[in-house]
Coordinates of C-alpha atoms in Angstrom, one line a residue:
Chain H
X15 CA -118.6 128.4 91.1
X16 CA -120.4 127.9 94.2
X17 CA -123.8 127.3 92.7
X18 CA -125.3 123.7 92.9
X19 CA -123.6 121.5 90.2
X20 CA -124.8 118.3 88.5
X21 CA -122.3 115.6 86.6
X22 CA -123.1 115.4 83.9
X23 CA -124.5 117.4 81.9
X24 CA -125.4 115.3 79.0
X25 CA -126.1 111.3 79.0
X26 CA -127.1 109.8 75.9
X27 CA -127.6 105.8 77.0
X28 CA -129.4 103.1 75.2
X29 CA -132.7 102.1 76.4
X30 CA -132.7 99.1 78.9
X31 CA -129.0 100.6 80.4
X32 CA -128.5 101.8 84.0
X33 CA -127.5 105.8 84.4
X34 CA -126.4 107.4 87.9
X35 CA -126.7 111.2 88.0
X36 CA -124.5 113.1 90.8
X37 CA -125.4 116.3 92.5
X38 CA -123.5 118.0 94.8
X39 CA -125.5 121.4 96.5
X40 CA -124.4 124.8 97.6
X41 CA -122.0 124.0 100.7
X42 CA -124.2 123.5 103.8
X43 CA -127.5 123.6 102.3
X44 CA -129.0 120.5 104.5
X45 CA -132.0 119.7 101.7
X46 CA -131.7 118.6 98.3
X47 CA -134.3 118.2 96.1
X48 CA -134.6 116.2 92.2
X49 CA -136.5 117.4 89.6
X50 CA -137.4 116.0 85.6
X51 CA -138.5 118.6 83.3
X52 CA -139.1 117.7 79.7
X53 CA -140.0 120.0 77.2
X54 CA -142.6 123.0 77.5
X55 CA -143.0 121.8 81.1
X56 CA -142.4 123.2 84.5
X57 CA -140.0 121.1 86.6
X58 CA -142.4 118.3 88.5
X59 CA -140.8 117.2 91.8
X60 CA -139.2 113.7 92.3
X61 CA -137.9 113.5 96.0
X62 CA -136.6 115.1 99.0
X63 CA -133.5 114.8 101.2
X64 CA -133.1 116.5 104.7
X65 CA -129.3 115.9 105.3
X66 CA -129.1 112.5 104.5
X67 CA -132.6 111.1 105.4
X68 CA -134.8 110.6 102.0
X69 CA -138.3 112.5 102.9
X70 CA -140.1 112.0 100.4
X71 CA -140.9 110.8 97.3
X72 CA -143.3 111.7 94.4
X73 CA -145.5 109.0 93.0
X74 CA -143.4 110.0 89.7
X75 CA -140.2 108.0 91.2
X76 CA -141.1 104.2 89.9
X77 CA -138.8 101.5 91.4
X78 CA -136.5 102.0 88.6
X79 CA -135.3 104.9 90.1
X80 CA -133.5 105.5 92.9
X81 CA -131.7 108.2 94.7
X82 CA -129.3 108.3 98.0
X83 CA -127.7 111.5 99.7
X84 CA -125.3 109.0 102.4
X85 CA -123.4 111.7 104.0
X86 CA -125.9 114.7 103.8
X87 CA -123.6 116.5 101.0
X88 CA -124.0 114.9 97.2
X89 CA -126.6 112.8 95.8
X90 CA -126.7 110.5 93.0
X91 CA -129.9 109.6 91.1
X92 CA -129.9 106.2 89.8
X93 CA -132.0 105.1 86.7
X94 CA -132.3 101.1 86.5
X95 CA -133.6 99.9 82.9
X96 CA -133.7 102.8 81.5
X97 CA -136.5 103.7 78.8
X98 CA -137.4 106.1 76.3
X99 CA -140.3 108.0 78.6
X100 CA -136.8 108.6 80.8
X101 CA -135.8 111.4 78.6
X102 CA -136.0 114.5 80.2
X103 CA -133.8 117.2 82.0
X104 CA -133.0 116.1 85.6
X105 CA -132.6 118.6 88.0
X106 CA -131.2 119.6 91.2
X107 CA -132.3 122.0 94.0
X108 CA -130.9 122.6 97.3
X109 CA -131.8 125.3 100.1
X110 CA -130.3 126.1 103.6
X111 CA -132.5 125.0 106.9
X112 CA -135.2 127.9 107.8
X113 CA -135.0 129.4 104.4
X114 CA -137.5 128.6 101.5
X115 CA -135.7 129.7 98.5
X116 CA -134.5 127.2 96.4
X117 CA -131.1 126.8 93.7
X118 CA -131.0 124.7 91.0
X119 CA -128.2 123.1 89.1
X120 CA -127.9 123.0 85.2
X121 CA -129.4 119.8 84.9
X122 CA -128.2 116.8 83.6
X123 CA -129.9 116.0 79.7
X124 CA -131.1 112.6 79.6
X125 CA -131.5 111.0 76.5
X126 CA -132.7 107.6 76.2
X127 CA -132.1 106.2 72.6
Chain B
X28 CA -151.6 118.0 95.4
X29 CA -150.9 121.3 94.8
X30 CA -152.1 122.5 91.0
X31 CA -150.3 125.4 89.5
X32 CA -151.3 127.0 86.1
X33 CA -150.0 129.8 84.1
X34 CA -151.6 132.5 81.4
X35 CA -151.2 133.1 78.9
X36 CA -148.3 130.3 77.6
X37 CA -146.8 133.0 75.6
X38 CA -146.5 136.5 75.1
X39 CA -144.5 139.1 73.0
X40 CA -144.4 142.6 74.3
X41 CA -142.4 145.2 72.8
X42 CA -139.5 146.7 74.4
X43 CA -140.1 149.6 77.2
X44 CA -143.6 148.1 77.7
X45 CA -144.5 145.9 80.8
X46 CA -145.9 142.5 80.8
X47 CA -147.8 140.3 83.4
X48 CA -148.1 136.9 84.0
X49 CA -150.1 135.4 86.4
X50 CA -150.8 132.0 87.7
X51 CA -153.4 130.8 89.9
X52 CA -153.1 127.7 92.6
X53 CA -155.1 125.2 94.3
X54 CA -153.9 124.3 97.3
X55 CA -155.0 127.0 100.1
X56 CA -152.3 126.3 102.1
X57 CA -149.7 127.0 99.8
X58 CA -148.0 129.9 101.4
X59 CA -144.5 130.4 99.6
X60 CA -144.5 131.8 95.7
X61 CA -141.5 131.9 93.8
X62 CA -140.5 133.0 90.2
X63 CA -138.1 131.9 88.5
X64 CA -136.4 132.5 85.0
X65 CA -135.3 129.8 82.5
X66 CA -133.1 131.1 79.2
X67 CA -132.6 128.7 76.3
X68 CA -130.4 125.8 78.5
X69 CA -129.5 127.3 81.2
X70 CA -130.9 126.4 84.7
X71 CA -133.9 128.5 86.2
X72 CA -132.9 130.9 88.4
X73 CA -135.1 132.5 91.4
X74 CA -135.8 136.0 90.3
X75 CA -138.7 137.1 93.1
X76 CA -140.4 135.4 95.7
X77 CA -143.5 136.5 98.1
X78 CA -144.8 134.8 101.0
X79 CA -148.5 134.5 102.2
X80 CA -148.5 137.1 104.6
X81 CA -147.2 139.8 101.6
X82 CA -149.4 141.5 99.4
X83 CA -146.8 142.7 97.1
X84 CA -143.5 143.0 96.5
X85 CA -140.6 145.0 94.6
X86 CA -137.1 144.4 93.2
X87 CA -136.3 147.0 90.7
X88 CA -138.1 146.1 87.6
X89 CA -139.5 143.3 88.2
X90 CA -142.3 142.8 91.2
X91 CA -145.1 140.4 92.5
X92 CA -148.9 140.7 93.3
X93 CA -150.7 137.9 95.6
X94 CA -154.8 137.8 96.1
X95 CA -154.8 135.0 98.7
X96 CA -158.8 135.2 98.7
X97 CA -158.3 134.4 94.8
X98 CA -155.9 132.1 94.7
X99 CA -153.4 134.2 92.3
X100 CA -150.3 135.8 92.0
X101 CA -149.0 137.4 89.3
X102 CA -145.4 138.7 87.4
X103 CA -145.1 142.2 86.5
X104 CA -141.8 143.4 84.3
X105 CA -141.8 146.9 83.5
X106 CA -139.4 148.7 81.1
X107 CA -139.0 145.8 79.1
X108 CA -135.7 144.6 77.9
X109 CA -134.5 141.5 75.6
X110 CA -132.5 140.5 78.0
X111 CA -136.0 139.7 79.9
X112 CA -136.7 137.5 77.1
X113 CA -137.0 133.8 78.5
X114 CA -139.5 131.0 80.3
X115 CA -141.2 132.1 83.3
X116 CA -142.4 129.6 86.1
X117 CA -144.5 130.6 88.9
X118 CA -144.1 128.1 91.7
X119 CA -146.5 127.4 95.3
X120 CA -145.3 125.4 97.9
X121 CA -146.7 124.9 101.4
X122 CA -143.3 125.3 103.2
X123 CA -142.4 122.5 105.8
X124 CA -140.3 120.6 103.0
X125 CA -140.6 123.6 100.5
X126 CA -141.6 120.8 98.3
X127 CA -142.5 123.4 95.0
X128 CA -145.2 122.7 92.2
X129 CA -144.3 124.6 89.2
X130 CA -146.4 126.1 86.7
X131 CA -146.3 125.0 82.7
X132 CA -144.3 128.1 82.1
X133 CA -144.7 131.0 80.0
X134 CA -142.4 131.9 77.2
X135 CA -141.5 136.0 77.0
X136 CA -140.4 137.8 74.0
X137 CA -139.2 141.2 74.2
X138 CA -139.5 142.9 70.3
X139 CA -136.7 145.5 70.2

């Protein structure tokens, strides 16, 4: 499969635990985006990595989360403290340079208990 | 930021027949529009796209309409099938990052 893939794809953790989500994108696709979707809701947008450089972040990422891309290929998204509002279906994107359209991974299922 | 909302939140059609779902946006400067499909657990997958200087555009069954001077773009799926039953999200971004702001998502039924 050449298609973005996430590790792993479930992660049932007890609240107040640290979780670390990997990503690794469609081979030389320089951006990399994360996404939480929870239930009956569209993806909402959590940050942005152009090759390694983090570009942005949304005002959704609190300092309990954090997320790294060091050698412009995989990313991990760390969750610090974990709680139960944390629940939700993390997602991965990634596109090529010049092109716009985007493709996600399967997700990783959070469940905070 | 960038406000995305889809009608109606869910819809049955029956099998053959066509259905349209449109979603409107905020931000004028959005100028990529994306749709993607979701199925039960599986990730969403990029079925059509259309970009601002598009009216309309075609792929098979499935094509997309975009009123700029409105501020709406819509989904049309003709010849229904079940297989077209899933979650719809409309998506705008105003390109540089491609950052994309997803709609609530409509959920499709196709009645054999």
């Amino acid at each position: 499969d050449t298609g973005v893939s996430q590790d792993p794809r479930h992660k049932i953790t007890k609240r107040g635990q640290n979780v670390t989500f990997r990503c690794d994108p469609i081979s030389e696709h320089n951006r990399l985006y994360w996404y939480r979707q929870t239930l009956g809701q569209g993806p909402e947008f959590l940050t942005y990595f152009q090759n390694e450089a983090q570009l942005e972040k949304s005002r959704l990422l609190s300092d309990r989360f954090s997320a790294e891309r060091p050698k412009g290929s995989f990313s991990t998204l760390e969750i610090q403290r974990t709680e139960q509002g944390d629940s939700a279906m993390y997602l991965c994107a990634s596109s090529s340079r010049g092109a716009t359209e985007a493709f996600f991974g399967q997700g990783t299922r959070l469940t905070v208990v | 930021g960038e406000n995305v909302e889809q009608h109606p939140s869910t819809l049955s059609v029956q099998e053959g027949d066509s259905a349209v779902i449109k979603c409107t946006y905020s931000d004028s400067a959005s100028n990529y529009f994306p749709w993607y499909k979701q199925e039960l657990g599986k990730r969403p997958q990029l079925i059509i796209d259309i970009r601002s200087n598009v009216g309309e555009k075609k792929d098979q069954r499935i094509a997309v309409t975009l009123n700029k001077t409105a501020k709406h773009f819509s989904l049309h799926i003709t010849e229904t099938q079940p297989e077209d039953s899933a979650v719809y999200f409309c998506a705008a971004s105003t390109g540089g990052n491609n950052r994309l702001a997803f709609g609530k998502g409509n959920q499709v039924v196709v009645i054999p």
